[in-house]
Coordinates of C-alpha atoms in Angstrom, one line a residue:
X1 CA -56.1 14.1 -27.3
X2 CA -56.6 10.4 -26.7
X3 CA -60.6 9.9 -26.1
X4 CA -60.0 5.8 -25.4
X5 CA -57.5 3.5 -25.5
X6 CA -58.2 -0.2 -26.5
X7 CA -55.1 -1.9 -25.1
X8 CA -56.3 -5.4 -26.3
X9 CA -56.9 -4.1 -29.6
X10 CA -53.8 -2.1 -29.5
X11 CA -55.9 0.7 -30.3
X12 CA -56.3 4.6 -29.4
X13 CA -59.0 7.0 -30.9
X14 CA -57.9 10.2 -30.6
X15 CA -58.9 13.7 -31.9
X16 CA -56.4 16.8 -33.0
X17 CA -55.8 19.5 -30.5
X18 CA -54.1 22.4 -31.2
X19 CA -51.9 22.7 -27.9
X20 CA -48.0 23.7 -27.1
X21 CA -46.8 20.7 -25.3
X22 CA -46.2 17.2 -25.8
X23 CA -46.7 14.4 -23.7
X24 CA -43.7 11.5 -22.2
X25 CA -44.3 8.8 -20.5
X26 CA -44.0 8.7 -16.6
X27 CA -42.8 5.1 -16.2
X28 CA -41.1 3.0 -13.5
X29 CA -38.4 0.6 -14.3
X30 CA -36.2 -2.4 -12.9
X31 CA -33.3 -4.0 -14.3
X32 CA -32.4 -7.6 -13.9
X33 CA -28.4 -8.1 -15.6
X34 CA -28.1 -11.2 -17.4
X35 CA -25.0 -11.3 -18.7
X36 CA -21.6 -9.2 -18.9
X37 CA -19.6 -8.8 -22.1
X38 CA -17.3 -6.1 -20.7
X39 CA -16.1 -5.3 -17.6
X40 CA -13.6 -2.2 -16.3
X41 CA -13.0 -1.7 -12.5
X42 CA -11.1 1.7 -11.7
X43 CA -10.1 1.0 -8.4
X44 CA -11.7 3.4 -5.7
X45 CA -14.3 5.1 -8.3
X46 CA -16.8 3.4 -10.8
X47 CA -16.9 0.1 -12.7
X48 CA -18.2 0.3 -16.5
X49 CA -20.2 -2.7 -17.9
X50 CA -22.0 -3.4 -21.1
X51 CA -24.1 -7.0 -21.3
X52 CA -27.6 -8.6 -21.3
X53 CA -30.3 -7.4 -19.1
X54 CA -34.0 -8.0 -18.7
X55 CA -36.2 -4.7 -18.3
X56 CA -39.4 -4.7 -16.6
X57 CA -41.7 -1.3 -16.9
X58 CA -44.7 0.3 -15.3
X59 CA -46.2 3.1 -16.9
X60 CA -48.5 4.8 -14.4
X61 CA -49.0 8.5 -16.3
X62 CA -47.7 11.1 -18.6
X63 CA -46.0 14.6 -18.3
X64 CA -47.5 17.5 -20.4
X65 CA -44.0 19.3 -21.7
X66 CA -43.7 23.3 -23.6
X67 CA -42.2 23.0 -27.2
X68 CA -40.0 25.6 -26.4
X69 CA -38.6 25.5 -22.9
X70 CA -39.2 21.8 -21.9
X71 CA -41.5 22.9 -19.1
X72 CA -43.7 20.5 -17.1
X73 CA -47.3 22.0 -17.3
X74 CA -49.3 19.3 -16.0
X75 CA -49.8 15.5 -15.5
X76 CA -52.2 12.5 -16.5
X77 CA -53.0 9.6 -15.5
X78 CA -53.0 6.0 -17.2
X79 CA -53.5 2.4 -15.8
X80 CA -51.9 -0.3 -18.3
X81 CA -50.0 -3.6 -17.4
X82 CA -46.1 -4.0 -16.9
X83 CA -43.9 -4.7 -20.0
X84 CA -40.8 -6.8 -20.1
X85 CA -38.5 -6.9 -22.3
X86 CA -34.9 -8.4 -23.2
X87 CA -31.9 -6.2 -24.7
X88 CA -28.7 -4.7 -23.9
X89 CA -27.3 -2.3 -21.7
X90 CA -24.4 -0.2 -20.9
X91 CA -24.0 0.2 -16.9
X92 CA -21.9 2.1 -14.1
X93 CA -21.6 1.5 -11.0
X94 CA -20.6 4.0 -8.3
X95 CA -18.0 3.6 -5.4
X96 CA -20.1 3.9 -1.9
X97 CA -16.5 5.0 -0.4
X98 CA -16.2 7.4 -3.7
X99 CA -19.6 8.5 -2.8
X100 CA -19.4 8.7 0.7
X101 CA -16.1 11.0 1.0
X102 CA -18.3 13.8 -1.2
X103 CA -19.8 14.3 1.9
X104 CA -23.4 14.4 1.4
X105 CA -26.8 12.2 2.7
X106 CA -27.3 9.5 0.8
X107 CA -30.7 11.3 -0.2
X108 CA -28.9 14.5 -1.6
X109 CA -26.5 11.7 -3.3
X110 CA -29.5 9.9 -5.0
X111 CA -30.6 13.0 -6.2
X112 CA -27.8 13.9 -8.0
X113 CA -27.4 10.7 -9.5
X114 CA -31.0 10.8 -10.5
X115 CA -29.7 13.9 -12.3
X116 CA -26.8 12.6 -14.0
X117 CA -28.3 9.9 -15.0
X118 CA -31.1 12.1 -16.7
X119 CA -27.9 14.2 -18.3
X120 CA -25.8 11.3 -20.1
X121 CA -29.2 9.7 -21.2
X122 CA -29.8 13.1 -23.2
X123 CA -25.8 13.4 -24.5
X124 CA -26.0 9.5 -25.3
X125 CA -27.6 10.2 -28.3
X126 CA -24.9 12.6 -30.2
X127 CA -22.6 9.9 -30.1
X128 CA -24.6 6.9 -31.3
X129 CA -26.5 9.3 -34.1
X130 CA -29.6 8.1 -32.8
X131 CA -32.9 9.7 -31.0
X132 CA -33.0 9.7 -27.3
X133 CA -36.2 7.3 -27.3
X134 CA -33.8 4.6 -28.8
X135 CA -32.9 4.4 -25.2
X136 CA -33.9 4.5 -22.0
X137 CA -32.2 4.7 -18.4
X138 CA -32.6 3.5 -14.7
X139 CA -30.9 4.2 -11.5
X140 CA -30.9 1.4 -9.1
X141 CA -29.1 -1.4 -7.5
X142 CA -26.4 -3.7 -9.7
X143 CA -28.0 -7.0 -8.1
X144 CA -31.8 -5.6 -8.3
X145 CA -32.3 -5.2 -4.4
X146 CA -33.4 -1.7 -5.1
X147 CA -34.7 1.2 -8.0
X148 CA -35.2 4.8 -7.8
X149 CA -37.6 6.1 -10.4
X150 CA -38.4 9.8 -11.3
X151 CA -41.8 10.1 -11.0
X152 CA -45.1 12.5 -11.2
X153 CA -44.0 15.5 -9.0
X154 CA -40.7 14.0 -8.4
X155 CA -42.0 10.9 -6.7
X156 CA -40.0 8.0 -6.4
X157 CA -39.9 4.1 -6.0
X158 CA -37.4 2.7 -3.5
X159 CA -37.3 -1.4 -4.1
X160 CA -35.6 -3.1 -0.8
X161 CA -35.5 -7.0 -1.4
X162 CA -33.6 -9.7 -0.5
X163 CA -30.7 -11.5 -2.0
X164 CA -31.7 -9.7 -5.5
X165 CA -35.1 -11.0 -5.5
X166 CA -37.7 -8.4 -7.0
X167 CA -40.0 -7.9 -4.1
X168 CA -43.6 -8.4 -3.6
X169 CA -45.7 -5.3 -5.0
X170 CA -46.7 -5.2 -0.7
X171 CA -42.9 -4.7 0.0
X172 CA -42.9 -1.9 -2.3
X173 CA -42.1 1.7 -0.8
X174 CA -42.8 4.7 -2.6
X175 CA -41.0 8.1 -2.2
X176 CA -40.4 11.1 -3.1
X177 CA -37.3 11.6 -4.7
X178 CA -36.5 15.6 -5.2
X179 CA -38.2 18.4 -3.6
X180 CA -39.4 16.7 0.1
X181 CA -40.7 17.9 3.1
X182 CA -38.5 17.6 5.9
X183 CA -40.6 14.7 7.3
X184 CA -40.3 12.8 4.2
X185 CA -36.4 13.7 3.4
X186 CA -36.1 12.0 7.0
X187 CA -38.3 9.3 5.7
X188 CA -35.8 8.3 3.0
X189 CA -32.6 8.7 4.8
X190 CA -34.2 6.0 6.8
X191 CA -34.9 3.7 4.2
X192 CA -31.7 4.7 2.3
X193 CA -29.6 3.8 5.2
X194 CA -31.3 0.2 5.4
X195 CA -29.5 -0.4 1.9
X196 CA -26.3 -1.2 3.7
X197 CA -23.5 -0.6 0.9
X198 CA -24.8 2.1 -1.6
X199 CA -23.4 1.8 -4.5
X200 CA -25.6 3.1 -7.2
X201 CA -25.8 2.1 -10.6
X202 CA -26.8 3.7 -14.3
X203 CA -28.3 1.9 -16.3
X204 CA -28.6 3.2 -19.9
X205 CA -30.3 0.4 -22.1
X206 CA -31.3 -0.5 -25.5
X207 CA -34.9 0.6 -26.1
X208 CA -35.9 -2.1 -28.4
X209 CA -35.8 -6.0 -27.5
X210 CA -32.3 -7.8 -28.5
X211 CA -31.2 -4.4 -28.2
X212 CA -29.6 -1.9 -31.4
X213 CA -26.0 -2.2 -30.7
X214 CA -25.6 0.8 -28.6
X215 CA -23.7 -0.7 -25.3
X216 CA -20.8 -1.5 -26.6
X217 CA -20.7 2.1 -28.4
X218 CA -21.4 4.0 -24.7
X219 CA -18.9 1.6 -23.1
X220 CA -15.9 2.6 -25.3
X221 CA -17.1 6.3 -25.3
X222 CA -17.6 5.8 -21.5
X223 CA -14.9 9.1 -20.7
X224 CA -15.9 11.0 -23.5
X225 CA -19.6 11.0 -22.5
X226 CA -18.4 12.0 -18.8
X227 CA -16.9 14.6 -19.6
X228 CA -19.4 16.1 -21.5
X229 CA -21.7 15.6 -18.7
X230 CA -19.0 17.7 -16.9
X231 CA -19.3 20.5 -19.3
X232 CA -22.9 20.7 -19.5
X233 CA -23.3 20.5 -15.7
X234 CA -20.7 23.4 -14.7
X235 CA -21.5 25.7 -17.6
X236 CA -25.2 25.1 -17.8
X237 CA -27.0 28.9 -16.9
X238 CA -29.1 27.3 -14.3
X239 CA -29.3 27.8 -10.7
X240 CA -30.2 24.4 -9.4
X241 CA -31.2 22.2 -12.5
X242 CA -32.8 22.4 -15.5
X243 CA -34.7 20.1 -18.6
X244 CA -31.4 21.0 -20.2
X245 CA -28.9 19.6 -17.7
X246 CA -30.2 17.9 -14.8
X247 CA -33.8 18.0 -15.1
X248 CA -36.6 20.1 -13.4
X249 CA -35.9 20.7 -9.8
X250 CA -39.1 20.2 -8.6
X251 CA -39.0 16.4 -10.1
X252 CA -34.8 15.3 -8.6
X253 CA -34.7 17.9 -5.8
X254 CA -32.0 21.5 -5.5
X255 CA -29.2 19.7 -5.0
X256 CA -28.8 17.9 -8.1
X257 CA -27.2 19.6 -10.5
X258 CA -24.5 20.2 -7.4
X259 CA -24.3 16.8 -6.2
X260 CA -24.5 15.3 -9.7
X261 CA -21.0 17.6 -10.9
X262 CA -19.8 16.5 -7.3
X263 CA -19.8 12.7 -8.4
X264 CA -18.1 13.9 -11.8
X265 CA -15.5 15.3 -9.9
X266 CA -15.0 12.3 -7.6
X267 CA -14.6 10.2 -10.7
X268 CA -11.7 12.2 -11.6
X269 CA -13.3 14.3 -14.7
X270 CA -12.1 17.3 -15.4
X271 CA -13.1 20.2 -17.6
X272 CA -12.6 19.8 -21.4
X273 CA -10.7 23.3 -23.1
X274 CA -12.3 22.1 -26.6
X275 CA -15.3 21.8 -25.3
X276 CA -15.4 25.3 -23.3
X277 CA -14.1 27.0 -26.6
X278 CA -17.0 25.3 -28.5
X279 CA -14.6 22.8 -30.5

């Protein structure tokens, strides 16, 4: 349990609890790109990047999490200042006519992103050998006019500048991102809609400045990681999401785990017979 933290000092006293959770940080993130190394259009679907970017976090709590089934048992609160950082990152970007044909609100479509996003961050690492904290992820905007970040009970950050400015912290809207009342799953349509073209991006990045070589790596594994997502998604026991697919439901809404294999399936991925015999 952390009694104080001396940020200046770069200090925390602490004390030992016996407890069955551990904590994660509840942050909110913006990506700025930099620089492309790599660049894949498939016509009509996604476009795959790797390159420079410039990350800017907030973090604004932490989640209490069970050992054993990845629960969320409670939240906390912390105030400390933004962090930036330079590294690399491996990127998608989604098709808003792709999207669009699925058929769903463009809330019930940033859900599921939201979700799939959480799902390849959590393969990522069996192919680069590496732990999942070695990287990090953020759905947004390719030219920074918006971010959606998870946050405490599912509550999100919508970013609407102009011309891929960061806006003023008094242009910033926050939402909630799964699980809404009706009033505020009107609320974001609204501001959704005000995007113009939505073409959502996933951001999975380096989580160490000047980066650890990893982008290049997710870039060529690009449809192997996809359709892994694929597998876990449609064969995960789940009803509507999970910490072992999608995430909690109560934190990227019902829908996500749905929506999220819906955009796998609009990009063309199909099931994998190794996988399903557990090759």
């Amino acid at each position: 349990h952390v009694k104080r933290l001396d940020y200046d000092q770069r200090r925390a006293y602490v004390r030992a609890v016996g407890v069955d959770y551990y904590t994660d940080a509840i942050t909110s993130t913006s990506v700025k790109i930099l620089d492309g190394f790599e660049r894949e259009q498939r016509q009509g679907r996604v476009t795959r990047e790797h390159g420079e970017v410039h990350v800017t976090w907030r973090v604004s709590g932490f989640k209490k999490i069970k050992f054993d089934s990845r629960e969320n048992v409670g939240y906390g609160e912390v105030n400390l200042p933004d962090h930036e950082m330079h590294t690399t990152s491996f990127w998608l970007t989604l098709d808003h006519q792709m999207l669009a044909n699925l058929g769903y609100a463009r809330s019930e479509l940033l859900d599921g992103v939201v979700g799939l996003a959480y799902a390849l961050h959590h393969l990522a690492p069996f192919y680069l050998m590496c732990d999942i904290h070695d990287l990090n992820r953020c759905v947004g905007d390719r030219a920074a006019n918006w971010f959606a970040d998870e946050e405490r009970q599912g509550r999100g950050r919508i970013h609407l500048g102009d011309d891929g400015d960061e806006p003023e912290q008094s242009q910033e809207t926050w939402l909630r991102i799964g699980a809404l009342p009706e009033s505020n799953k009107d609320k974001l349509a609204e501001r959704l809609d005000q995007l113009g073209v939505f073409e959502p991006t996933i951001f999975l990045y380096d989580n160490y400045p000047g980066g650890m070589g990893f982008s290049p790596q997710l870039y060529d594994q690009f449809d192997e990681l996809l359709i892994h997502a694929h597998h876990l998604l449609e064969n995960c026991p789940c009803e509507s999401g999970c910490p072992s697919c999608v995430g909690p439901p109560n934190e990227v809404g019902n829908l996500a785990r749905e929506v999220g294999l819906a955009v796998l399936k609009g990009l063309g991925v199909e099931a994998n017979p190794l996988l399903a015999a557990g090759v």
